[in-house]
Coordinates of C-alpha atoms and ligand atoms in Angstrom, one line a residue:
X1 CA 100.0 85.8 102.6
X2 CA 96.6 86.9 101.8
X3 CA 94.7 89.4 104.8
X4 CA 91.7 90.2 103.4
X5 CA 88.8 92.1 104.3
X6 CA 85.1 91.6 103.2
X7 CA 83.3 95.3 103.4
X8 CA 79.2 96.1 102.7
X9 CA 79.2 98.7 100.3
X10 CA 75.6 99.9 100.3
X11 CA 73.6 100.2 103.7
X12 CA 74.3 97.1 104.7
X13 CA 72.8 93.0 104.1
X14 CA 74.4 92.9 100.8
X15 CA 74.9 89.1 101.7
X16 CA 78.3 89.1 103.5
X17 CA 77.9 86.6 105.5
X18 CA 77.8 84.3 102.5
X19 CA 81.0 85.8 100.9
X20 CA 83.0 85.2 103.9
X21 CA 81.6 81.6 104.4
X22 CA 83.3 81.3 101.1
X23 CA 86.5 82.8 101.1
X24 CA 86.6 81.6 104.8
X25 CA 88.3 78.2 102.8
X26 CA 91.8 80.2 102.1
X27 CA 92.0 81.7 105.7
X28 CA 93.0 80.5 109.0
X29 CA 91.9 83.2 111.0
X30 CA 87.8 85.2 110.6
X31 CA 87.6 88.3 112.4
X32 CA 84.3 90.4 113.3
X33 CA 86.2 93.8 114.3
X34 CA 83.1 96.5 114.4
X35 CA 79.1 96.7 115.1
X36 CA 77.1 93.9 117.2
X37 CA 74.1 92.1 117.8
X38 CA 72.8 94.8 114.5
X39 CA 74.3 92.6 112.3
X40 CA 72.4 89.6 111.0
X41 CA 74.6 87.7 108.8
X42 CA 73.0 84.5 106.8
X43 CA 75.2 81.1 105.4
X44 CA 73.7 78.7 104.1
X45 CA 75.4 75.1 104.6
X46 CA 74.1 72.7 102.7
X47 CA 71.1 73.6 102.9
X48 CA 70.9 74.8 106.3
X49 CA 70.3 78.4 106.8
X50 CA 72.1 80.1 110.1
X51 CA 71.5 83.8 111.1
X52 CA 75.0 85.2 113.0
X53 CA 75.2 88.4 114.9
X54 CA 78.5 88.0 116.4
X55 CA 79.7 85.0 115.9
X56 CA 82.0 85.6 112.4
X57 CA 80.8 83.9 109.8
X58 CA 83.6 81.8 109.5
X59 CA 82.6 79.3 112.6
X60 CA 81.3 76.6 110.2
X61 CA 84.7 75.5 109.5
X62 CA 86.2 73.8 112.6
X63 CA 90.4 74.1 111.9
X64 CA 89.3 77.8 111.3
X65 CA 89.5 80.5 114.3
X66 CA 86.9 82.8 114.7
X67 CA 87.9 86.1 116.2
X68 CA 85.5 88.7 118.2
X69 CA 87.7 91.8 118.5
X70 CA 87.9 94.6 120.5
X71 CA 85.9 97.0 118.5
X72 CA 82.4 95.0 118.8
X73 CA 79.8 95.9 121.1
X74 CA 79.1 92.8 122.8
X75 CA 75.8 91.7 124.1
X76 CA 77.0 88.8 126.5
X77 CA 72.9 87.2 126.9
X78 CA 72.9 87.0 122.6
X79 CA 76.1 86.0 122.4
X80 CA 75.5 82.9 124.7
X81 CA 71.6 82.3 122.9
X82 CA 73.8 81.9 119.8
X83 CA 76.6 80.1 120.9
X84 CA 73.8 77.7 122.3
X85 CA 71.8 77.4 118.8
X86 CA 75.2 76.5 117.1
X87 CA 76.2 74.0 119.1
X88 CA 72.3 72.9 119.7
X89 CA 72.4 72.3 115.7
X90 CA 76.0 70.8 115.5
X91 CA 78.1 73.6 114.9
X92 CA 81.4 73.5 117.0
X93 CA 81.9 76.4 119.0
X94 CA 85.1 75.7 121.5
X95 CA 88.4 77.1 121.7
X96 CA 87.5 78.7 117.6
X97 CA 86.3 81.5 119.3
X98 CA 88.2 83.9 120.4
X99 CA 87.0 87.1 122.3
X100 CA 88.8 90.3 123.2
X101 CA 88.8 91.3 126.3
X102 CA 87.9 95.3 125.3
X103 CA 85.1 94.7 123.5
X104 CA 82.3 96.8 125.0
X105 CA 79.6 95.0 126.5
X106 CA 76.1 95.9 126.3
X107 CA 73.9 96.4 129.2
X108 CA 70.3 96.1 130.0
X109 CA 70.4 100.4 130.1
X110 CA 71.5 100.8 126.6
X111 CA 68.1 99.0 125.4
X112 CA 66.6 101.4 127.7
X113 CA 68.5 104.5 126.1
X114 CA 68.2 103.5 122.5
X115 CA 63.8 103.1 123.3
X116 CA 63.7 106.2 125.2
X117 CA 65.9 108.7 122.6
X118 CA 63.7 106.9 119.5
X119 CA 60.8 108.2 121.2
X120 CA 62.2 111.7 122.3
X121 CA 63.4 112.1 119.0
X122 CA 60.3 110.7 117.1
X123 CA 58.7 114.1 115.5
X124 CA 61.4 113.8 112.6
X125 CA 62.5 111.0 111.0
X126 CA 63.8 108.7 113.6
X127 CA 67.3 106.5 112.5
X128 CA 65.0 103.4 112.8
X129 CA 67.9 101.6 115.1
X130 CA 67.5 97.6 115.4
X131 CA 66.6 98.4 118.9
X132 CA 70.1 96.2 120.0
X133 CA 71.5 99.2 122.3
X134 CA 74.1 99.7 119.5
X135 CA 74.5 103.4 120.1
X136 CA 74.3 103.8 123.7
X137 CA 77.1 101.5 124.4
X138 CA 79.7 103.0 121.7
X139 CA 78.6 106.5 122.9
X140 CA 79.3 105.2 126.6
X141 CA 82.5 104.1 125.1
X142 CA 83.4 107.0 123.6
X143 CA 81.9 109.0 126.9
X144 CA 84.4 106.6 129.1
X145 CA 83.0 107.1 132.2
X146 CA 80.3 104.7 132.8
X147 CA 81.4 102.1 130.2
X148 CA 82.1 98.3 131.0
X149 CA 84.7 96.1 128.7
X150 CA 84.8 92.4 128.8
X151 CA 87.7 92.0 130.7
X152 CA 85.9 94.6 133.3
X153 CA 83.8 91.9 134.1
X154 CA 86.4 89.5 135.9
X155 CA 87.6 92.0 138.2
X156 CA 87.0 91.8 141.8
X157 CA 85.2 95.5 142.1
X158 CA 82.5 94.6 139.0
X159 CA 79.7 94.5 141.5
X160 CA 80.2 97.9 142.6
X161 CA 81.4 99.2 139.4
X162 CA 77.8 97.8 138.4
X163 CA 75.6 99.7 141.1
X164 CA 78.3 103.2 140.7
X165 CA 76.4 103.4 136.6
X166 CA 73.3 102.2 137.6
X167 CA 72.5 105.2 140.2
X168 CA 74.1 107.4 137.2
X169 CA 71.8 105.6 134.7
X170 CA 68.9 106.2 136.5
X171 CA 69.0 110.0 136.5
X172 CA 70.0 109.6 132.7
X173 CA 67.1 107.8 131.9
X174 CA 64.6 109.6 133.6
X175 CA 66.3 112.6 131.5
X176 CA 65.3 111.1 128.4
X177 CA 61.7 111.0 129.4
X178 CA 61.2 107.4 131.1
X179 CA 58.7 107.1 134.1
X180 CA 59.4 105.8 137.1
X181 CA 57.8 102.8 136.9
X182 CA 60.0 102.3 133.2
X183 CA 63.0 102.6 135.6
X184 CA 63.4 99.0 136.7
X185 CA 67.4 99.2 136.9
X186 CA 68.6 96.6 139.8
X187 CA 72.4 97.4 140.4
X188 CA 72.7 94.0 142.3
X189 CA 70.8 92.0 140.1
X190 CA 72.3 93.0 137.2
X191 CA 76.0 92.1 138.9
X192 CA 75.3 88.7 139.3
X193 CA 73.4 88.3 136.3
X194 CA 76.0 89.2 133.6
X195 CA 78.6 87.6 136.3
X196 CA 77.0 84.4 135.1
X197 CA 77.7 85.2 131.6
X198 CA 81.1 86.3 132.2
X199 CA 81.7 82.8 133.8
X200 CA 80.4 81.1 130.8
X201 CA 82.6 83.6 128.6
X202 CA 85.5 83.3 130.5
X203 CA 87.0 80.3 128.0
X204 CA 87.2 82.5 125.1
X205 CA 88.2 85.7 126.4
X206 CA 91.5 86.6 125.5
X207 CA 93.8 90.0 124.0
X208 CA 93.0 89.7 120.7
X209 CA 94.9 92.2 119.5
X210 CA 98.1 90.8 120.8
X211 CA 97.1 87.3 119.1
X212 CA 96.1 89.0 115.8
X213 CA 99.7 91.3 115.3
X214 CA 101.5 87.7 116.0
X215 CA 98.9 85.8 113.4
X216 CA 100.0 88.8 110.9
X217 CA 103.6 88.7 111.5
X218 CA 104.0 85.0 111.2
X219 CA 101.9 85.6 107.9
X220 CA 99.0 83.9 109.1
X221 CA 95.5 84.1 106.2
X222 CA 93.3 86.8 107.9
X223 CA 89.6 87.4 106.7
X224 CA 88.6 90.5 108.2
X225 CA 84.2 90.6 108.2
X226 CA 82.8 93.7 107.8
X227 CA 79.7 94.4 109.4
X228 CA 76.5 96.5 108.0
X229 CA 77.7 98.6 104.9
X230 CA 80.0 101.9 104.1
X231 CA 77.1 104.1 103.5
X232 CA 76.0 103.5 107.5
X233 CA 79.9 104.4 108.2
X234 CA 79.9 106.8 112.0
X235 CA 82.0 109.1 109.6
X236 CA 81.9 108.4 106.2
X237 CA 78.4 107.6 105.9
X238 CA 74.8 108.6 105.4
X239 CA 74.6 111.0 108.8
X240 CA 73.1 110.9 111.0
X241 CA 71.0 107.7 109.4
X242 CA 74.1 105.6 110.4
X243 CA 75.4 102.8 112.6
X244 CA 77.7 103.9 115.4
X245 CA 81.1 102.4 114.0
X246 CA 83.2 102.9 111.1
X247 CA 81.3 100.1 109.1
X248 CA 83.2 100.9 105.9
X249 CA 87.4 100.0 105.3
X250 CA 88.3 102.5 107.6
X251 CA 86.6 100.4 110.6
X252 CA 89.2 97.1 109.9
X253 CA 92.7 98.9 112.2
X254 CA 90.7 100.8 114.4
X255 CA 88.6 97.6 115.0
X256 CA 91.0 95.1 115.2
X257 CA 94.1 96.3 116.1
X258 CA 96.2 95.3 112.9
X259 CA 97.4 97.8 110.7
X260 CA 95.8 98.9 107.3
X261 CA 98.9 98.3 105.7
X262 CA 98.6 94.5 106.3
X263 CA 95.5 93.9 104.1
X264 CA 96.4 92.9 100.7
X265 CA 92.9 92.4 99.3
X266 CA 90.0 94.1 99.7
X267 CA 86.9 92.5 98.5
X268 CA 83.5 95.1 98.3
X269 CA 80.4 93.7 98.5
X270 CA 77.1 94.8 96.6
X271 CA 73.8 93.5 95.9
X272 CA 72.9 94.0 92.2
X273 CA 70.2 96.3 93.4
X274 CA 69.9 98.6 96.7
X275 CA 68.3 97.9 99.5
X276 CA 68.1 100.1 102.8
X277 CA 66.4 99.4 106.2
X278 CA 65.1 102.0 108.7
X279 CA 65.4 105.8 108.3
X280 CA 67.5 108.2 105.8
X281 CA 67.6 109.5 102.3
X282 CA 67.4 106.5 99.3
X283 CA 67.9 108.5 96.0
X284 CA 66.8 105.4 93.7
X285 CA 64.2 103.9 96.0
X286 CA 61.5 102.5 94.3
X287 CA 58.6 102.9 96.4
X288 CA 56.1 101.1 94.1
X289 CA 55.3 97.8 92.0
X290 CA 59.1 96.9 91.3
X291 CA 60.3 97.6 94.9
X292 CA 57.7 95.6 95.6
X293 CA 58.7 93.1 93.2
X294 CA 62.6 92.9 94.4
X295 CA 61.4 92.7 98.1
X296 CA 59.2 89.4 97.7
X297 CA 61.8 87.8 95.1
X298 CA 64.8 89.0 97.2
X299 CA 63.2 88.3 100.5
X300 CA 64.2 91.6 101.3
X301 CA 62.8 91.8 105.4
X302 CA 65.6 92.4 107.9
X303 CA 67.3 89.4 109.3
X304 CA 67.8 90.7 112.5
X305 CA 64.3 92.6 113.1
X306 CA 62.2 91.2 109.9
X307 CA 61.1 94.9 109.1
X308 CA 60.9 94.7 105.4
X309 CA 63.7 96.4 103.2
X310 CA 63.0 99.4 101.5
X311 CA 64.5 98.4 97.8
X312 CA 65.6 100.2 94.9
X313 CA 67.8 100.6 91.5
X314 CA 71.4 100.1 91.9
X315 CA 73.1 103.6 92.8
X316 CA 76.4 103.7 90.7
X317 CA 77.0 107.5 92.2
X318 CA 76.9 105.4 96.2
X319 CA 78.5 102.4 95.3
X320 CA 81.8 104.2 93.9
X321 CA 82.1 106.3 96.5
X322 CA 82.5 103.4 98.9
X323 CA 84.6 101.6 96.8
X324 CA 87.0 104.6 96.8
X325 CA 86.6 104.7 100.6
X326 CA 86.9 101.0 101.5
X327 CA 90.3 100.6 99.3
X328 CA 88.1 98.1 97.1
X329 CA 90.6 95.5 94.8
X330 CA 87.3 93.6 93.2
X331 CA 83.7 93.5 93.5
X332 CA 81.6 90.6 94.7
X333 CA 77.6 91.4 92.9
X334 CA 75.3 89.6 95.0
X335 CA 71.6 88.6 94.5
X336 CA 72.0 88.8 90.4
X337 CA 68.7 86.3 90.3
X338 CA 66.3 89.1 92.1
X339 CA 66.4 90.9 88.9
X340 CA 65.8 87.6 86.5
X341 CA 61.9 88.9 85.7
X342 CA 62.5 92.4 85.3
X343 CA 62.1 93.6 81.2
X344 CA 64.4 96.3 82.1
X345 CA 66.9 97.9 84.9
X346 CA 67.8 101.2 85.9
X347 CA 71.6 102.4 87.4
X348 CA 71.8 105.4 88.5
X349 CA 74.3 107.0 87.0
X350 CA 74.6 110.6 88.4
X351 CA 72.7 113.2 90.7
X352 CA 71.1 116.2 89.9
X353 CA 71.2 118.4 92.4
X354 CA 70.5 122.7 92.2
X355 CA 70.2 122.2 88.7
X356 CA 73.5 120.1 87.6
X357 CA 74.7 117.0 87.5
X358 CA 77.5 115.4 89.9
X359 CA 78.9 112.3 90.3
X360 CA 80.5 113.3 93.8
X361 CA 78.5 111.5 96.7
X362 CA 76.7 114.6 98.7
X363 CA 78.3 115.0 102.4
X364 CA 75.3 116.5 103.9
X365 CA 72.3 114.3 104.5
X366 CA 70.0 117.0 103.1
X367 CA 71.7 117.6 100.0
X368 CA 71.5 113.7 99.3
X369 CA 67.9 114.3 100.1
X370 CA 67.3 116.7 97.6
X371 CA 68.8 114.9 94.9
X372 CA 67.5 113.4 91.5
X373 CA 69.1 110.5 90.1
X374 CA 69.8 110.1 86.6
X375 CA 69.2 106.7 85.0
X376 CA 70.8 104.9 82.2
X377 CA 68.2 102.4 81.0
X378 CA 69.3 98.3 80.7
X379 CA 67.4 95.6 78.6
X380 CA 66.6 93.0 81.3
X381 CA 67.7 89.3 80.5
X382 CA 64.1 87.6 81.7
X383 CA 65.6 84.5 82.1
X384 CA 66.8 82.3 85.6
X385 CA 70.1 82.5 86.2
X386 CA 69.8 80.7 89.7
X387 CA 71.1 77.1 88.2
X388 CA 74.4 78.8 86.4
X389 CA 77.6 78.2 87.6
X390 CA 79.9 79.7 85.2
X391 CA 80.2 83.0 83.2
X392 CA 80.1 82.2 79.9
X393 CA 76.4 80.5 81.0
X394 CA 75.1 84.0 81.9
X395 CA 72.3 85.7 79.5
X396 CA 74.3 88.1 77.6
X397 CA 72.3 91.2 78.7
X398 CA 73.0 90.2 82.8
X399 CA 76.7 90.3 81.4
X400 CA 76.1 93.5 80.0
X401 CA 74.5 94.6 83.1
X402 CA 77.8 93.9 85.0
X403 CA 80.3 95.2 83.0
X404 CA 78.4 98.3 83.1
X405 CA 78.3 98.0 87.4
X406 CA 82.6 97.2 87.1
X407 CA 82.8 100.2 84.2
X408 CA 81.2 103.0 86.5
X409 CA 82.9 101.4 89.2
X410 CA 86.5 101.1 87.6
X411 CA 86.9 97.7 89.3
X412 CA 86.7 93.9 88.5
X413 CA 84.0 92.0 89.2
X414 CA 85.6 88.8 91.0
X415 CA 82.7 86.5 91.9
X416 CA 78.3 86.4 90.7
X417 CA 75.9 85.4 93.3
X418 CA 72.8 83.5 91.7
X419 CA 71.5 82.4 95.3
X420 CA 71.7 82.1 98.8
X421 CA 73.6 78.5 98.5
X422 CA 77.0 78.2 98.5
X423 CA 77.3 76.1 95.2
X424 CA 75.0 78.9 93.7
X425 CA 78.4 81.1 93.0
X426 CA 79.9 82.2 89.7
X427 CA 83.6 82.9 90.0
X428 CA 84.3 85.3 86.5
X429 CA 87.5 84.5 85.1
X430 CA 89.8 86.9 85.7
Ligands
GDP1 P1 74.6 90.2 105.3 O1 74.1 91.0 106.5 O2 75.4 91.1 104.4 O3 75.3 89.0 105.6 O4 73.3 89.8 104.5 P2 71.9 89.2 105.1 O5 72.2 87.8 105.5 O6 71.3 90.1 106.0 O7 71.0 89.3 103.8 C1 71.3 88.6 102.6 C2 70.2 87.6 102.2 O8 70.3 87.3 100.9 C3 70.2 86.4 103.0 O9 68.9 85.9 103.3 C4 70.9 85.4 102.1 O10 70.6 84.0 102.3 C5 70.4 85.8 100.8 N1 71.3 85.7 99.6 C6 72.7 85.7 99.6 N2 73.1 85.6 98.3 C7 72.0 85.5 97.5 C8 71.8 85.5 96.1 O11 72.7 85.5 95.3 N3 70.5 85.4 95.7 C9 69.4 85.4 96.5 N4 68.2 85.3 96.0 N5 69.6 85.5 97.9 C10 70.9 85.6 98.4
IMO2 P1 74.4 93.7 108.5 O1 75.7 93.4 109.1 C1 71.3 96.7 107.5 C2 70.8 100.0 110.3 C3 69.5 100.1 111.1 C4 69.4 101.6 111.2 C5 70.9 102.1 111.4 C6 71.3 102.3 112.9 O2 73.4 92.6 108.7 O3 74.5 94.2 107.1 P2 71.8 100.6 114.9 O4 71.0 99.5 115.5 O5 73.1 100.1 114.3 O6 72.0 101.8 115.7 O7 70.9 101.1 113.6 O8 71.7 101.0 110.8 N1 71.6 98.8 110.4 C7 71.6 97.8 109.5 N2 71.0 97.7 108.3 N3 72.2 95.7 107.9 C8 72.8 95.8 109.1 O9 73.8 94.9 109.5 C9 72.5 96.8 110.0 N4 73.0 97.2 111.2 C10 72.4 98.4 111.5 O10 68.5 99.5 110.4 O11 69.0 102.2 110.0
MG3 MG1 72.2 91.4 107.5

């Protein structure tokens, strides 16, 4: 039975949302396992464009459960907000939505933490964060002591458990520089504020990890959503320019609960270009006309905090790094129609870094700083491919651009995104 998981392999938006609204037809079960209110994931239904955070992408398809799991940050207030807009535009959102009771929850401090360190840190380059509290929580997490899960939240001692962090977060905040007047925690406010969403929760909130090993073992179709991309991986990525969870492969057991062993397909995700939002090295950015360019046809500005994209050539050297890393079967190339104008494209083939060439993706942030890409130069095809639904329609030098992509990164290309529509999808022969 086919468990398969949808990764980013770039720094993220490389249109997953769209993917899995697509391949959400031969699963029963979507699962968001990492990340939070960061991720801004876009479907478009018939028209209709929706922007999901939490919510898996999968919701647009009533028979099919969605699945929050245990390794999201949850932000209970934007989870509601979009729970409201779904059903508000006549999306169903009832017993499909499943959500575990250890996810993290975020609370009004960790806004306060990730403002306050952004400013602290703000004489070097700062991470850029989307502001969401994504940090704070998984390092409260990680720190144990003054972290609150889900399921926290229905016990009888939450109110106190509330006002016991808020005297600690109060010292903590006024450590990282906030006056006193910035300090506007309310212990008791805050209790019976997120009380309220609990209540509202409460329907949904289940042990997803228990129901996901069952859905595996009775060989149940799992689609596993991957959240931002592989090169913002805690580990494995770009750091410190990162995301605070495993956001490549490595994120779906630790995130969910099932085993790695279970996934039989993995299916990477790339935009035919890069793109990168907020801080951190970009070997092939293109910080000039044709950047320019592929942010106004792309619509490259975030979803979630509509700061524009920084966007360059596709990095080969990145992109197969991650594909190694996430266990990629076959590639999904999204956004082929931003590069319909250009007379020619670059790849990036290689580095040059002290003076020779590697292919190896630099583990230090400052080596991947200092690096100069080596392009391989690509006739463009100059022609719109946003109305063509099968391969063989393809100009022949956009099919030339791919099979180079799948040659340097020794995998098949499975499906050809021509636009944000569903119907606007090429599935290559295989
Ligand atoms: P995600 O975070 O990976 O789900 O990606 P985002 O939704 O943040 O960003 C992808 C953007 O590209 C969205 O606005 C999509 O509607 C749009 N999109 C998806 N596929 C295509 C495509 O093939 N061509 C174009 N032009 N836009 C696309
Ligand atoms: P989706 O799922 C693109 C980036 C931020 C910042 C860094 C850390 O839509 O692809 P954080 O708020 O997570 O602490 O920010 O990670 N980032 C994303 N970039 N797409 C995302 O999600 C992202 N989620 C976080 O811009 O550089
Ligand atoms: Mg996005």
């Amino acid at each position: 039975m086919p468990v398969t998981s949808v990764i980013g392999l770039q720094w993220g938006d490389e249109a997953k949302g769209k993917i899995v609204d697509l391949l959400t037809g031969q699963h029963e079960i979507v699962v968001r396992y990492q990340g939070g209110s960061n991720a801004g994931h876009t479907v478009v239904v018939g028209g209709e464009s929706f922007k999901l955070s939490l919510i898996p992408s999968g919701i647009f398809r009533p028979s099919v459960q969605c699945v929050i799991a245990g390794g999201v940050v949850l932000n209970p207030k934007s989870l509601l907000a979009e729970i409201d807009d779904l059903t508000g535009r006549g999306v169903q959102v009832a017993e499909n939505l499943m959500i575990s009771d250890r996810a993290h929850v975020v609370l009004p401090w960790h806004f306060d933490e990730d403002r306050l360190l952004d400013r602290l840190c703000g004489a070097g380059e700062a991470i850029g964060t989307t502001m969401r509290g994504i940090g704070p929580c998984y390092r409260d997490k990680v720190g144990r002591s003054l972290a609150v899960r889900l399921g926290d939240m229905y016990r009888d001692d939450f109110p106190q458990r509330i006002e016991q962090i808020v005297e600690a977060k109060k010292k903590i905040l006024a450590g990282l520089g906030a006056t006193p007047d910035e300090i506007t925690l309310d212990g008791t406010k805050i209790a019976e504020e997120y009380g309220g969403y609990a209540a509202r929760l409460a329907p949904h909130v289940a042990d997803t990890t228990a129901y996901l090993l069952d859905a595996v073992e009775a060989g149940k179709k799992i689609l596993f959503e991957g959240a931002q991309g592989a090169l913002l991986d805690i580990d494995h990525g770009t750091f410190p320019f990162v995301t605070s969870s495993n956001s490549s492969g490595v994120g779906v057991p630790s995130g969910s609960g099932v085993p790695g062993r279970h996934v039989t397909r993995v299916v990477g995700i790339l935009k035919a270009y890069t793109t990168r939002v907020g801080g951190g090295p970009f070997p092939t950015e293109q910080d000039n006309a044709t950047g320019q360019h592929i942010r106004d046809r792309g619509n490259e500005y975030g979803t979630v905090t509509r700061r524009p994209r920084r966007c360059g050539w596709f990095d080969a050297v990145a992109a197969r790094y991650t594909t190694r890393l996430s266990g990629v079967d076959e590639l999904a190339v999204m956004l082929l129609d931003v590069l319909d104008e250009l007379p020619e494209l670059k790849i990036c083939t290689a580095y040059e870094l002290n003076g020779k060439q590697i292919t190896d993706f630099p583990s230090h942030v400052e080596d991947l700083r200092r690096v100069q890409p080596v392009y391989e130069t690509l006739p463009g095809w100059q022609q719109d491919t946003t109305s063509l639904r099968r391969a063989g329609d393809l100009p022949e030098n956009a099919t030339k651009y791919l099979a180079r992509l799948s040659q340097l990164l020794d995998r098949p290309i499975g499906i050809v995104s021509v636009g944000p529509d569903r119907e606007q999808t090429i599935l290559m022969e295989k």
